[in-house]
PDB file of C-alpha atoms in Angstrom:
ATOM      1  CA  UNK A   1       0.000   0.000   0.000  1.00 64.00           C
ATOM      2  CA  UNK A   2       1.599   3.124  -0.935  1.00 76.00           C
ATOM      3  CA  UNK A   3       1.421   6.043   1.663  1.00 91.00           C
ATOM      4  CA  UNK A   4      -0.773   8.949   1.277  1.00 94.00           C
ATOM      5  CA  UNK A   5       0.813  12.209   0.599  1.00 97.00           C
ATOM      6  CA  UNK A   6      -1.232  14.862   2.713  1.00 98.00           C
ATOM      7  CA  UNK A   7      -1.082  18.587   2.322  1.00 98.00           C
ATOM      8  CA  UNK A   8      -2.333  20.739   4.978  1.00 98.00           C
ATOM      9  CA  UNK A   9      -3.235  24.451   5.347  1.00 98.00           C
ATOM     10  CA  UNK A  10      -4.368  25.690   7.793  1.00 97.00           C
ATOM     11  CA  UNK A  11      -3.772  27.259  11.864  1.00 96.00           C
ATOM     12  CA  UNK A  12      -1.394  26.805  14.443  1.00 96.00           C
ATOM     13  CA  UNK A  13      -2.111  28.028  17.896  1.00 94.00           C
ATOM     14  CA  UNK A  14      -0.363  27.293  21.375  1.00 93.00           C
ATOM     15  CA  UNK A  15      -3.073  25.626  23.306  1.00 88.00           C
ATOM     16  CA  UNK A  16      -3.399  26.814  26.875  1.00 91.00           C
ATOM     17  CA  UNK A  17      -5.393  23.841  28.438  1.00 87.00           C
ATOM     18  CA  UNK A  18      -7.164  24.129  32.129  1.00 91.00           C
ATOM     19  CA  UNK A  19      -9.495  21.494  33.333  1.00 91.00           C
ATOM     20  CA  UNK A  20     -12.393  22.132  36.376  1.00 93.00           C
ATOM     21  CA  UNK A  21     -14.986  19.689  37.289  1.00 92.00           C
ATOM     22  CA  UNK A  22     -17.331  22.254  35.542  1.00 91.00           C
ATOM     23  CA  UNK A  23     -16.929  24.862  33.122  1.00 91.00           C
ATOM     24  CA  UNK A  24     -17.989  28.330  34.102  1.00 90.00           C
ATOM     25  CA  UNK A  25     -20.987  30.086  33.327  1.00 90.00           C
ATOM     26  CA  UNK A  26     -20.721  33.921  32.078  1.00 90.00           C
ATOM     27  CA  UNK A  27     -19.325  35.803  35.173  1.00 92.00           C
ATOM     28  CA  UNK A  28     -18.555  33.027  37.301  1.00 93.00           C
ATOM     29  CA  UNK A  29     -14.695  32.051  38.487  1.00 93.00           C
ATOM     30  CA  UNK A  30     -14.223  28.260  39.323  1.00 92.00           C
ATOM     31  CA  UNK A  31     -11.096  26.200  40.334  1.00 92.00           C
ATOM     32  CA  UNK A  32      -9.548  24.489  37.811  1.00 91.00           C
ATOM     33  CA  UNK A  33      -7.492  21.039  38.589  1.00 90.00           C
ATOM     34  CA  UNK A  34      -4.989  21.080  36.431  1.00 89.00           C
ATOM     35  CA  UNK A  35      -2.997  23.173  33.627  1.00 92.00           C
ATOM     36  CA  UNK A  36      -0.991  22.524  30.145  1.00 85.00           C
ATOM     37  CA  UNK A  37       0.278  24.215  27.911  1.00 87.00           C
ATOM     38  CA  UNK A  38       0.568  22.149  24.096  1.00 84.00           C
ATOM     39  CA  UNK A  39       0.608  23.369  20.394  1.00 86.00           C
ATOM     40  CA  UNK A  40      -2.708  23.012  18.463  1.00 88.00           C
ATOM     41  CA  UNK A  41      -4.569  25.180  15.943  1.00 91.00           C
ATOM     42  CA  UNK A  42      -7.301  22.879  14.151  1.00 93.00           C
ATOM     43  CA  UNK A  43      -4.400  22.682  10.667  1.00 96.00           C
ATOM     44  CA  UNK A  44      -0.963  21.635  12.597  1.00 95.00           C
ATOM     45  CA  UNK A  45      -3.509  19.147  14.873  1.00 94.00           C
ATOM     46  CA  UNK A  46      -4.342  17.898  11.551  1.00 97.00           C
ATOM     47  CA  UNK A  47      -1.244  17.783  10.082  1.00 97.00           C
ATOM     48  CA  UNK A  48       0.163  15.804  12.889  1.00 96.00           C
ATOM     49  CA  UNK A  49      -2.890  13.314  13.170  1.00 97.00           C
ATOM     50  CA  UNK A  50      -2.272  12.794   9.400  1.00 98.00           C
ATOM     51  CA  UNK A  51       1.405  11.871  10.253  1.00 97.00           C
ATOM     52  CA  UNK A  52       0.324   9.581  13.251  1.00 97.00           C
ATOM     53  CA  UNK A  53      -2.179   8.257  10.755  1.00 97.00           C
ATOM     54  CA  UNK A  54       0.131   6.746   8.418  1.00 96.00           C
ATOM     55  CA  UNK A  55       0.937   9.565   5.635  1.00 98.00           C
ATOM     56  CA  UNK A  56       3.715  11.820   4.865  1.00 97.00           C
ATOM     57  CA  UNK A  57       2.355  15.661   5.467  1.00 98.00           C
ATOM     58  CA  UNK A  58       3.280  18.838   4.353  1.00 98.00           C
ATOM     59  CA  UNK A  59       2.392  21.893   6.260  1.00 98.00           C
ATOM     60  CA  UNK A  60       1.389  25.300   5.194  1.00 98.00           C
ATOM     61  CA  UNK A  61       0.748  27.816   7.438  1.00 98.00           C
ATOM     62  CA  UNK A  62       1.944  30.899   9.710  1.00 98.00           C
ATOM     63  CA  UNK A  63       3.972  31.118  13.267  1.00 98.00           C
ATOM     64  CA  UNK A  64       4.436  33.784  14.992  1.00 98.00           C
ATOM     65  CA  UNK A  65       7.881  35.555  15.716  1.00 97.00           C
ATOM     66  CA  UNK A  66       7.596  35.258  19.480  1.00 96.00           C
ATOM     67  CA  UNK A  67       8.777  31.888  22.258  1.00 96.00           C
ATOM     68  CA  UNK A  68       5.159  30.429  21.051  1.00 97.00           C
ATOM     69  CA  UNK A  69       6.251  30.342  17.150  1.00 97.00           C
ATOM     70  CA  UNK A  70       9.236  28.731  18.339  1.00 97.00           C
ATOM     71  CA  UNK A  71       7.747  25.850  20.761  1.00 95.00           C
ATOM     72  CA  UNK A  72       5.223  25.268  17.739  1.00 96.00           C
ATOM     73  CA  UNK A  73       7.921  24.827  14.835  1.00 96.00           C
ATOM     74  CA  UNK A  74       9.701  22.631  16.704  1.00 96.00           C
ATOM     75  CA  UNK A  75       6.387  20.315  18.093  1.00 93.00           C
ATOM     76  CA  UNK A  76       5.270  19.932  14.528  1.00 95.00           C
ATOM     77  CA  UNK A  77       8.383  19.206  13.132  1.00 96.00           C
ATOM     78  CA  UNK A  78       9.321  16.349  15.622  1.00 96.00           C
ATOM     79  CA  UNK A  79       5.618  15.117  14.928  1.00 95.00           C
ATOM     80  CA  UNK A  80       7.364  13.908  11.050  1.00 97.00           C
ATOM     81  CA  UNK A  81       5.600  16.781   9.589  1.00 97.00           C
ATOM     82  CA  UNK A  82       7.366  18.781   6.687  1.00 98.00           C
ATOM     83  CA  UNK A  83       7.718  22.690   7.780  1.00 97.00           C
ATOM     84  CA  UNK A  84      10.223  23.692   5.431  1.00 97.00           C
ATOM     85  CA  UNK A  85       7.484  26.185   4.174  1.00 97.00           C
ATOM     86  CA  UNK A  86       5.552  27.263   7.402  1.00 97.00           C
ATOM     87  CA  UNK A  87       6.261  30.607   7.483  1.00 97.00           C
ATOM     88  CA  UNK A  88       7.596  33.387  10.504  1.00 97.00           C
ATOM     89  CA  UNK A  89       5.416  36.507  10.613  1.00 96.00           C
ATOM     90  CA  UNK A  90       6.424  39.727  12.946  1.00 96.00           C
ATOM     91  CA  UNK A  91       4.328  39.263  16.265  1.00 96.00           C
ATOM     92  CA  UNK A  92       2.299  36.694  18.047  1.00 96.00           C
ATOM     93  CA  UNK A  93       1.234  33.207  16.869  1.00 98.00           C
ATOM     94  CA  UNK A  94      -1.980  31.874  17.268  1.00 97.00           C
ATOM     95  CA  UNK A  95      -3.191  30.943  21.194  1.00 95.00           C
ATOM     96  CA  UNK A  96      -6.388  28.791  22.050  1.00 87.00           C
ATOM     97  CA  UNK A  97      -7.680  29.059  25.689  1.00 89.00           C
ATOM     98  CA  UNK A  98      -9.092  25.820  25.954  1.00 87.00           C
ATOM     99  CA  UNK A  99     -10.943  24.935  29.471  1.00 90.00           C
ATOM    100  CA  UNK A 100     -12.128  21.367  29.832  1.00 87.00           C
ATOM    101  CA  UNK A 101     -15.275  20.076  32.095  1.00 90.00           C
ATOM    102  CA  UNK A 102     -15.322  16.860  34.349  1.00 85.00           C
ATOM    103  CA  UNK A 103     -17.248  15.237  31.543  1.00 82.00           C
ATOM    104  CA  UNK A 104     -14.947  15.919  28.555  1.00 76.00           C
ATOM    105  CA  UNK A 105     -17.045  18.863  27.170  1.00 82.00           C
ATOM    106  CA  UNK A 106     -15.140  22.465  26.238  1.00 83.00           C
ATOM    107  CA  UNK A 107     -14.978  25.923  25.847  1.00 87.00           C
ATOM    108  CA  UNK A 108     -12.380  27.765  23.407  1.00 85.00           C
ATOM    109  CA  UNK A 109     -11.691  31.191  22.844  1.00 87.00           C
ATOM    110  CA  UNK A 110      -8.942  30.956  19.461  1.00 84.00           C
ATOM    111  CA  UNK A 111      -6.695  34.528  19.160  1.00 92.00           C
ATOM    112  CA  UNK A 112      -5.720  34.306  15.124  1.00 94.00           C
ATOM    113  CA  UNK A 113      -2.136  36.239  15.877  1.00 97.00           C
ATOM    114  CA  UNK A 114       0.020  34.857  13.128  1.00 98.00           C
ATOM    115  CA  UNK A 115      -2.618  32.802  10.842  1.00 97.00           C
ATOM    116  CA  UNK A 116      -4.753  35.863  10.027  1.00 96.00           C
ATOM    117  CA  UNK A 117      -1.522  37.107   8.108  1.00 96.00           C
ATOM    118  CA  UNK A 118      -1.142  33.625   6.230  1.00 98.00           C
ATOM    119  CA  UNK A 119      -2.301  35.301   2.651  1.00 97.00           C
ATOM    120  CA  UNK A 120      -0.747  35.022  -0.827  1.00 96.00           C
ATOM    121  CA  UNK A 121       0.157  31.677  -1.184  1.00 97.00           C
ATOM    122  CA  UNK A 122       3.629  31.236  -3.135  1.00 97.00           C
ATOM    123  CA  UNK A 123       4.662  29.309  -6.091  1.00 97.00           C
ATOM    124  CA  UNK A 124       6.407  26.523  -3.535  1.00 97.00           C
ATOM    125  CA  UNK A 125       3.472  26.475  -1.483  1.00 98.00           C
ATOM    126  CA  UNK A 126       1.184  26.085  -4.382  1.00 98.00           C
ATOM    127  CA  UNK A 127       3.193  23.368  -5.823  1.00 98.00           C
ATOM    128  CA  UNK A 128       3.125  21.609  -2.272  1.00 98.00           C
ATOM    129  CA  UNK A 129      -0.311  21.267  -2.432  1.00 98.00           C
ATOM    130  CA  UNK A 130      -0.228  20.007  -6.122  1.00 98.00           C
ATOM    131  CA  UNK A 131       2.297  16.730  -5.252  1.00 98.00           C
ATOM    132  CA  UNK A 132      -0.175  15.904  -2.455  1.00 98.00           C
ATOM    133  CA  UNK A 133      -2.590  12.826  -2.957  1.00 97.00           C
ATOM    134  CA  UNK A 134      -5.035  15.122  -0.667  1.00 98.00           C
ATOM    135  CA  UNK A 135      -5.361  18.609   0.265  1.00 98.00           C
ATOM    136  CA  UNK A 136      -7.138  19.162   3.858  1.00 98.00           C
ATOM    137  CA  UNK A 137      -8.108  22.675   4.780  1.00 98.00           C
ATOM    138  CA  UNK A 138     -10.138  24.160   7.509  1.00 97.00           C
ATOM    139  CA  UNK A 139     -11.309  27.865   8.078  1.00 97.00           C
ATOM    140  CA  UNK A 140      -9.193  29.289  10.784  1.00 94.00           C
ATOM    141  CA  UNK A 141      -7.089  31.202   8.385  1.00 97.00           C
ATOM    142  CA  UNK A 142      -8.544  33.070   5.535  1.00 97.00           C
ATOM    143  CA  UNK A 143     -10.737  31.892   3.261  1.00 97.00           C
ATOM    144  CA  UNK A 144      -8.834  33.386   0.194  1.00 98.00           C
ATOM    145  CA  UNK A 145      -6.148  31.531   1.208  1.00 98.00           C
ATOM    146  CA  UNK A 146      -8.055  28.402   1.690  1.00 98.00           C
ATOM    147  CA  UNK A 147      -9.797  29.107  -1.985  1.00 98.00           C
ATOM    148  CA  UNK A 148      -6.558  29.354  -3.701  1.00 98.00           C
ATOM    149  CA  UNK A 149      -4.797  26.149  -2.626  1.00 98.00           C
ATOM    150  CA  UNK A 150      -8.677  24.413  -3.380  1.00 98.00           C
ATOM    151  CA  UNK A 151      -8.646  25.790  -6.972  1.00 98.00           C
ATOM    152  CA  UNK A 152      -4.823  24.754  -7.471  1.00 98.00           C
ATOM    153  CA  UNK A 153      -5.410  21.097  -5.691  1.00 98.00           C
ATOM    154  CA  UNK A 154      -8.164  20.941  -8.403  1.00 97.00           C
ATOM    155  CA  UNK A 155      -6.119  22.074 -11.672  1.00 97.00           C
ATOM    156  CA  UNK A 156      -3.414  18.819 -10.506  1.00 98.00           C
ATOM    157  CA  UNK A 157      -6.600  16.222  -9.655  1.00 97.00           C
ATOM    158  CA  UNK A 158      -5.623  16.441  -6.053  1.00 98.00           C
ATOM    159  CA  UNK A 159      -8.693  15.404  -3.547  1.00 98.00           C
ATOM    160  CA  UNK A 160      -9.926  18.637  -1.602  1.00 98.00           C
ATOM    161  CA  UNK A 161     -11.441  17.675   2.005  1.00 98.00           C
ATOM    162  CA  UNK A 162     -12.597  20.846   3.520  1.00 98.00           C
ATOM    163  CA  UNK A 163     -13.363  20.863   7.316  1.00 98.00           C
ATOM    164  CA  UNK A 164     -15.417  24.014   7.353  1.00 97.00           C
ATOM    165  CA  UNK A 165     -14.442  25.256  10.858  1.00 94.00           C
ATOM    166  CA  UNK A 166     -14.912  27.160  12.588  1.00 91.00           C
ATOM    167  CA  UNK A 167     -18.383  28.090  11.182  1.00 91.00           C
ATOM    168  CA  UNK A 168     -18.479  30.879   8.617  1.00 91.00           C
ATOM    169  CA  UNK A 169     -19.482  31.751   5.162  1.00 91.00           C
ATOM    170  CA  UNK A 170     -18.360  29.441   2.810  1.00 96.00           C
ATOM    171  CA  UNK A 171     -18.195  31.758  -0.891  1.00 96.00           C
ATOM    172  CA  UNK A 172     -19.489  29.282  -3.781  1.00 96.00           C
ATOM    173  CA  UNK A 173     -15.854  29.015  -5.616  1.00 97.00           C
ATOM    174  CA  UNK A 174     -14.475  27.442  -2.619  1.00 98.00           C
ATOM    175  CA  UNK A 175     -17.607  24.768  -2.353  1.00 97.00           C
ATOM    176  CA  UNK A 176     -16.365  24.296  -6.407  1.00 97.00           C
ATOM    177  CA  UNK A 177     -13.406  22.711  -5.187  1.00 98.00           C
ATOM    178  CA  UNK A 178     -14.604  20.811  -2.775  1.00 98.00           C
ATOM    179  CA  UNK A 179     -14.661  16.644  -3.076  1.00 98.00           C
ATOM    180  CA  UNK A 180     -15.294  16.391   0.450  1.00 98.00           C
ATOM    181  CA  UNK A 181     -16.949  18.121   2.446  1.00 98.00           C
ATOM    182  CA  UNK A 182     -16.834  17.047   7.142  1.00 97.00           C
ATOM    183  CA  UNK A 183     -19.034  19.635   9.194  1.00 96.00           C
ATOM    184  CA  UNK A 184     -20.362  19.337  12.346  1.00 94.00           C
ATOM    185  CA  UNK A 185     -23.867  20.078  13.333  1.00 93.00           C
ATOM    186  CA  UNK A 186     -23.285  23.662  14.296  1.00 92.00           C
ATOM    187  CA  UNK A 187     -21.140  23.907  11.033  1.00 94.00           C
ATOM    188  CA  UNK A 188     -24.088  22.065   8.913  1.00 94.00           C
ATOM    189  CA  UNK A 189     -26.491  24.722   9.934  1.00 93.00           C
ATOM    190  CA  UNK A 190     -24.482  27.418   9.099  1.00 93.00           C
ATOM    191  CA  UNK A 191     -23.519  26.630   5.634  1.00 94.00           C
ATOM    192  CA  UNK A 192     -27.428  25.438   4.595  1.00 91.00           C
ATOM    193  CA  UNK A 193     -29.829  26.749   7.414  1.00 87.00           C
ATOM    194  CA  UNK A 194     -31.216  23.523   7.583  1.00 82.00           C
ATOM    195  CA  UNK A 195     -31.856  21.536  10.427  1.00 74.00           C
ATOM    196  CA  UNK A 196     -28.759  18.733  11.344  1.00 68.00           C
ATOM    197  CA  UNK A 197     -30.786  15.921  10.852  1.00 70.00           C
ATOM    198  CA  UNK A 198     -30.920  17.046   7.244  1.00 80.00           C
ATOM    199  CA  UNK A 199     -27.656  15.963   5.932  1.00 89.00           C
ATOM    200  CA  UNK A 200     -28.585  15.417   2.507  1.00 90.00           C
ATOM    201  CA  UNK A 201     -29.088  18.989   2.428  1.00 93.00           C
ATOM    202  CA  UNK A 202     -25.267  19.204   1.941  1.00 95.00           C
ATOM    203  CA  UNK A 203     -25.126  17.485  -1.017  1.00 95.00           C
ATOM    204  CA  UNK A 204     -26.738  20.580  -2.562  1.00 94.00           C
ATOM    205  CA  UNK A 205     -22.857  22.411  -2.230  1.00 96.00           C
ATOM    206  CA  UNK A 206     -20.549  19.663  -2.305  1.00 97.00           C
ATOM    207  CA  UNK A 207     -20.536  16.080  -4.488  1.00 97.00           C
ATOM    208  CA  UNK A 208     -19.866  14.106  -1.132  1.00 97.00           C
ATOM    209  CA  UNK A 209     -20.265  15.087   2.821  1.00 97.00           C
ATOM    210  CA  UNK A 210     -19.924  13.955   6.196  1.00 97.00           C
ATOM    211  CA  UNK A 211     -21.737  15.054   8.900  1.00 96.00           C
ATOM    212  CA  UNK A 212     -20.168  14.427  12.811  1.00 94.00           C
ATOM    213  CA  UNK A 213     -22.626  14.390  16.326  1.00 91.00           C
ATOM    214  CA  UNK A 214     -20.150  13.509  18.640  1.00 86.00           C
ATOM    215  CA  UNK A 215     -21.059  10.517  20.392  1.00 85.00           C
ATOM    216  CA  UNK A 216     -23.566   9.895  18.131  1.00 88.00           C
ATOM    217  CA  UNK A 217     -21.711   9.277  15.056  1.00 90.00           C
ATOM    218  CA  UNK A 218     -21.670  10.389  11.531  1.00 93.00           C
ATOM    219  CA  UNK A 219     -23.964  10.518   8.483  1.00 95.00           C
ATOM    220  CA  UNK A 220     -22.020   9.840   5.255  1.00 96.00           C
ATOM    221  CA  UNK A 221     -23.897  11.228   2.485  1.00 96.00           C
ATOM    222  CA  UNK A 222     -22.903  11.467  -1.494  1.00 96.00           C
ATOM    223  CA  UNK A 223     -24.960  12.569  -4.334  1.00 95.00           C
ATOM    224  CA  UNK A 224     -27.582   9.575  -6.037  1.00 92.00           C
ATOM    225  CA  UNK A 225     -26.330   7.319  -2.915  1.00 94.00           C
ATOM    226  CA  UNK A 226     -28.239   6.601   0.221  1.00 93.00           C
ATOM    227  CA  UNK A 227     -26.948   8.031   3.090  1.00 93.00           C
ATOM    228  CA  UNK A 228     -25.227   5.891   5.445  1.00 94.00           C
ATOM    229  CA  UNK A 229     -25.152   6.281   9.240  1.00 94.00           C
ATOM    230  CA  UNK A 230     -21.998   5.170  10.862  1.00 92.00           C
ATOM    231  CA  UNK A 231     -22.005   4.372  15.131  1.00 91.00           C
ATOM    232  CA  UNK A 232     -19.649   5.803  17.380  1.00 84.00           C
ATOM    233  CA  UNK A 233     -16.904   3.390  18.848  1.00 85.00           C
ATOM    234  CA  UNK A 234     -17.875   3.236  22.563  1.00 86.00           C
ATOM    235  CA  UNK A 235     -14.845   4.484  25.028  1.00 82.00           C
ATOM    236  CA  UNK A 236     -14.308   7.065  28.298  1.00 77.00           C
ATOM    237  CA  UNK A 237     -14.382  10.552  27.201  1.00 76.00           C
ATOM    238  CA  UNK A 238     -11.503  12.647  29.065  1.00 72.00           C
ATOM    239  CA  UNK A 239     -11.320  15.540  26.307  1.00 66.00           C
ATOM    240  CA  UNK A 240     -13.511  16.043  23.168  1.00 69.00           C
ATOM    241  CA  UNK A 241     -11.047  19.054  21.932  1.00 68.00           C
ATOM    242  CA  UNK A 242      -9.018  17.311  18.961  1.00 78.00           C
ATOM    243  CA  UNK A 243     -11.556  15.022  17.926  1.00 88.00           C
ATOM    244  CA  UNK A 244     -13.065  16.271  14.847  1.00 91.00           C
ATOM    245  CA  UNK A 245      -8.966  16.693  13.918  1.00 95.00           C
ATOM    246  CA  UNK A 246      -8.560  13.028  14.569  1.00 94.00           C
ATOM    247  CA  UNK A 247     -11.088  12.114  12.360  1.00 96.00           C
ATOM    248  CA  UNK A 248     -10.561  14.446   9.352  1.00 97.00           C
ATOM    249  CA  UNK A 249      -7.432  13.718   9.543  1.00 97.00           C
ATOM    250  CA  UNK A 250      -7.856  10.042   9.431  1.00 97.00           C
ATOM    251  CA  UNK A 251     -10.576  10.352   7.158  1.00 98.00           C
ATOM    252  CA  UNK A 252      -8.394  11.693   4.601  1.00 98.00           C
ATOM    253  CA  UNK A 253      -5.684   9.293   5.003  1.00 98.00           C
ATOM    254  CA  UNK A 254      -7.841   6.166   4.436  1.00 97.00           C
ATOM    255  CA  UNK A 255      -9.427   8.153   1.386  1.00 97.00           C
ATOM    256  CA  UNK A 256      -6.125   8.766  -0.039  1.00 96.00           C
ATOM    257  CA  UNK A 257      -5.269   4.714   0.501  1.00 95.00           C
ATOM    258  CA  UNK A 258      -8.172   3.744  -1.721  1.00 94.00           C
ATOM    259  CA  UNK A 259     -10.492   2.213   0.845  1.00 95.00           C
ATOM    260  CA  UNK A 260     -14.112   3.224   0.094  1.00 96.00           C
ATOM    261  CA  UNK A 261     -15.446   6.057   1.851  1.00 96.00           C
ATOM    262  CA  UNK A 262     -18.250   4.501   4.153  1.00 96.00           C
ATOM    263  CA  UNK A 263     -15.278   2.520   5.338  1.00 96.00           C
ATOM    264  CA  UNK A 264     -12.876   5.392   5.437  1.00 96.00           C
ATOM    265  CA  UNK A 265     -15.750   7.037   8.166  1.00 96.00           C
ATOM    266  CA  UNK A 266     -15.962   4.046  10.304  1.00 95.00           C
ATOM    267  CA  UNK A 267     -12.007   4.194  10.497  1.00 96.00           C
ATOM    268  CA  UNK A 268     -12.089   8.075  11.324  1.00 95.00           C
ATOM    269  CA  UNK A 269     -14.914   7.266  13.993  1.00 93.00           C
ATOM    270  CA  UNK A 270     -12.245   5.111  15.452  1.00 93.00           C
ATOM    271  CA  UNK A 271      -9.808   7.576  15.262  1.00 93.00           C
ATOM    272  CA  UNK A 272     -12.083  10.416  16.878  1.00 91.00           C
ATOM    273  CA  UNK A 273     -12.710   7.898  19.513  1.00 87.00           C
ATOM    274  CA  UNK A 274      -9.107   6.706  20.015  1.00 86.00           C
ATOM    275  CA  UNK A 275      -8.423  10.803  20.354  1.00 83.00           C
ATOM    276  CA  UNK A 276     -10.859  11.856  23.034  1.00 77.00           C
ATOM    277  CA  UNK A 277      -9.567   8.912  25.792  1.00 75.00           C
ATOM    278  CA  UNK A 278      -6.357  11.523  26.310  1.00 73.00           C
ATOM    279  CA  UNK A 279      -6.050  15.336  27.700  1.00 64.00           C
ATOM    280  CA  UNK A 280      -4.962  17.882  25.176  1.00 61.00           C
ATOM    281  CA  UNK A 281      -5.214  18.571  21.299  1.00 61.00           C
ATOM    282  CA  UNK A 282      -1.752  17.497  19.628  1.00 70.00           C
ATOM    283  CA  UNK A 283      -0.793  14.816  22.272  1.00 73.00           C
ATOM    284  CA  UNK A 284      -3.848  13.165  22.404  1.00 81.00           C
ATOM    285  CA  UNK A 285      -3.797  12.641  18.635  1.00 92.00           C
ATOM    286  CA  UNK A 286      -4.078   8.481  17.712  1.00 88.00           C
ATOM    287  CA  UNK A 287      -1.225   6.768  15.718  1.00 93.00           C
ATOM    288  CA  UNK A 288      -2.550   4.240  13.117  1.00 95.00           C
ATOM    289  CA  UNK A 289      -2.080   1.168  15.678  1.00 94.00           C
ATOM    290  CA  UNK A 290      -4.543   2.778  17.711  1.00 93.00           C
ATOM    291  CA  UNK A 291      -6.863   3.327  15.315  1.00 92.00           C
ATOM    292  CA  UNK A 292      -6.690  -0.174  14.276  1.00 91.00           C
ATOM    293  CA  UNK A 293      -7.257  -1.678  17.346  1.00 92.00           C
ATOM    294  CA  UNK A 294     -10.515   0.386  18.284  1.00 88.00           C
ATOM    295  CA  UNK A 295     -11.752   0.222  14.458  1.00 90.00           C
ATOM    296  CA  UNK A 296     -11.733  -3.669  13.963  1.00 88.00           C
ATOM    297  CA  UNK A 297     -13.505  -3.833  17.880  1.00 80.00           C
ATOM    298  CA  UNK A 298     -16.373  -5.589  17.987  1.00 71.00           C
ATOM    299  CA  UNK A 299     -19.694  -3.934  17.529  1.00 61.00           C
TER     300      UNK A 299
END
């Protein structure tokens, strides 16, 4: 089986993690338990759960200049991923306030810093994303950006996965692009107005779609196919935060294998699930042996 060649653009942020039994409500202080501090950003998670997953992964984003941009570099980079073209801007890199509740759930509050400046792509950048098997993208830098390196993965018949996250406007040359499309329900809403149990309302943007709910699975829909709902894999929740990374991640991976894409879901289920049994974003992302074990489980 050859291995998947996955491009990413997208964030990087220093996640700074606290955990309380509960989180707190508007104007209220509680005492947290414990504290961490670990690099993150929704495109270097994904970068280094595609790595953990079993592909080689390019990079393409912004640092900042400051201790963060420095920490980051060097955590993606010992994670196997290529950041020969992740780029130094003046000032501060992206930072994620992340506090997690006694039951796994979350609250973030993302400060762009560095991404927001990640514009203009450049002829090596470009060309990264055209040697790629798959180009994965989110929306936590700007859409322009993400647009162009959709529209040149397209010109080279490179597969475009778009996690549209955090939810925003989407413009229509962007959805073009698109092969595959992984939204949450929150995200689902915002990009059709539609109600989430509705995911064949996607279909109406994109060619193909997944749809997340957590601990209740996935719909996998794709256009003149029935829509296929795939379970959760069972396990103790810790921390939810990287999850949806895990699984888009993975999801593109097994895509970019050849395995068929109902079967690619159930494997990124199993990688979401593998993800959430750990504290923290980039640490608690699954290698493939994980992902394995929990995806050929019994039912």
């Amino acid at each position: 089986m050859q291995q998947t060649r996955v491009a990413v653009v997208g964030s990087a942020n220093m996640d700074l993690v606290g955990t309380a039994a509960a989180l707190p409500r508007p104007g209220e202080t509680v005492l947290g338990s414990d504290f961490v501090m670990l690099p993150g950003g929704k495109g270097a998670n994904q970068a280094v759960a595609a790595v953990r997953a079993g592909a080689s992964c390019v990079f393409l984003g912004a640092i900042g200049s400051d201790a963060f941009g420095v920490t980051l570099r060097a955590r993606i980079t010992a994670a196997g991923v290529d950041t020969g073209h992740l780029r130094v801007v003046y000032g501060s890199s992206g930072v994620a306030l992340v506090m997690v509740g006694g039951a796994g759930e979350n609250a973030i509050l993302v400060t762009p810093g560095a991404n927001e400046a990640f514009t203009g792509l450049t002829e090596g950048e470009l060309a990264a994303v055209r040697e790629a098997d798959v180009l994965v993208a989110q929306l936590e830098v700007p859409v322009e950006t993400v647009t162009a390196a959709a529209l040149a993965a397209r010109s080279a018949g490179t597969r475009v996965v778009l996690n549209a996250a955090p939810a925003r406007p989407v413009p229509a040359e962007l959805l073009a692009a698109v092969d595959l499309l992984v939204v949450n329900e929150t995200e689902a809403h915002a990009l059709t107005g539609r109600a989430a149990d509705e995911p064949a309302a996607l279909l109406e943007l994109v060619p193909r779609a997944v749809l997340t709910l957590g601990g209740h699975g996935a719909w996998y829909v794709e256009r003149d196919r029935p829509a296929v709902h795939v379970p959760a894999v069972k396990v103790d929740v810790v921390d939810s935060t990287a999850a949806g990374d895990a699984f888009t991640a993975a999801l593109a991976v097994a895509w970019g294998e050849g395995r068929e894409l109902v079967e690619a879901v159930h494997w990124a289920a199993a990688a979401g699930a593998a993800c959430v049994r750990r504290l923290g974003a980039s640490v608690a992302l699954p290698r493939r042996v994980e992902i394995d074990e929990l995806f050929s489980r019994p039912a």
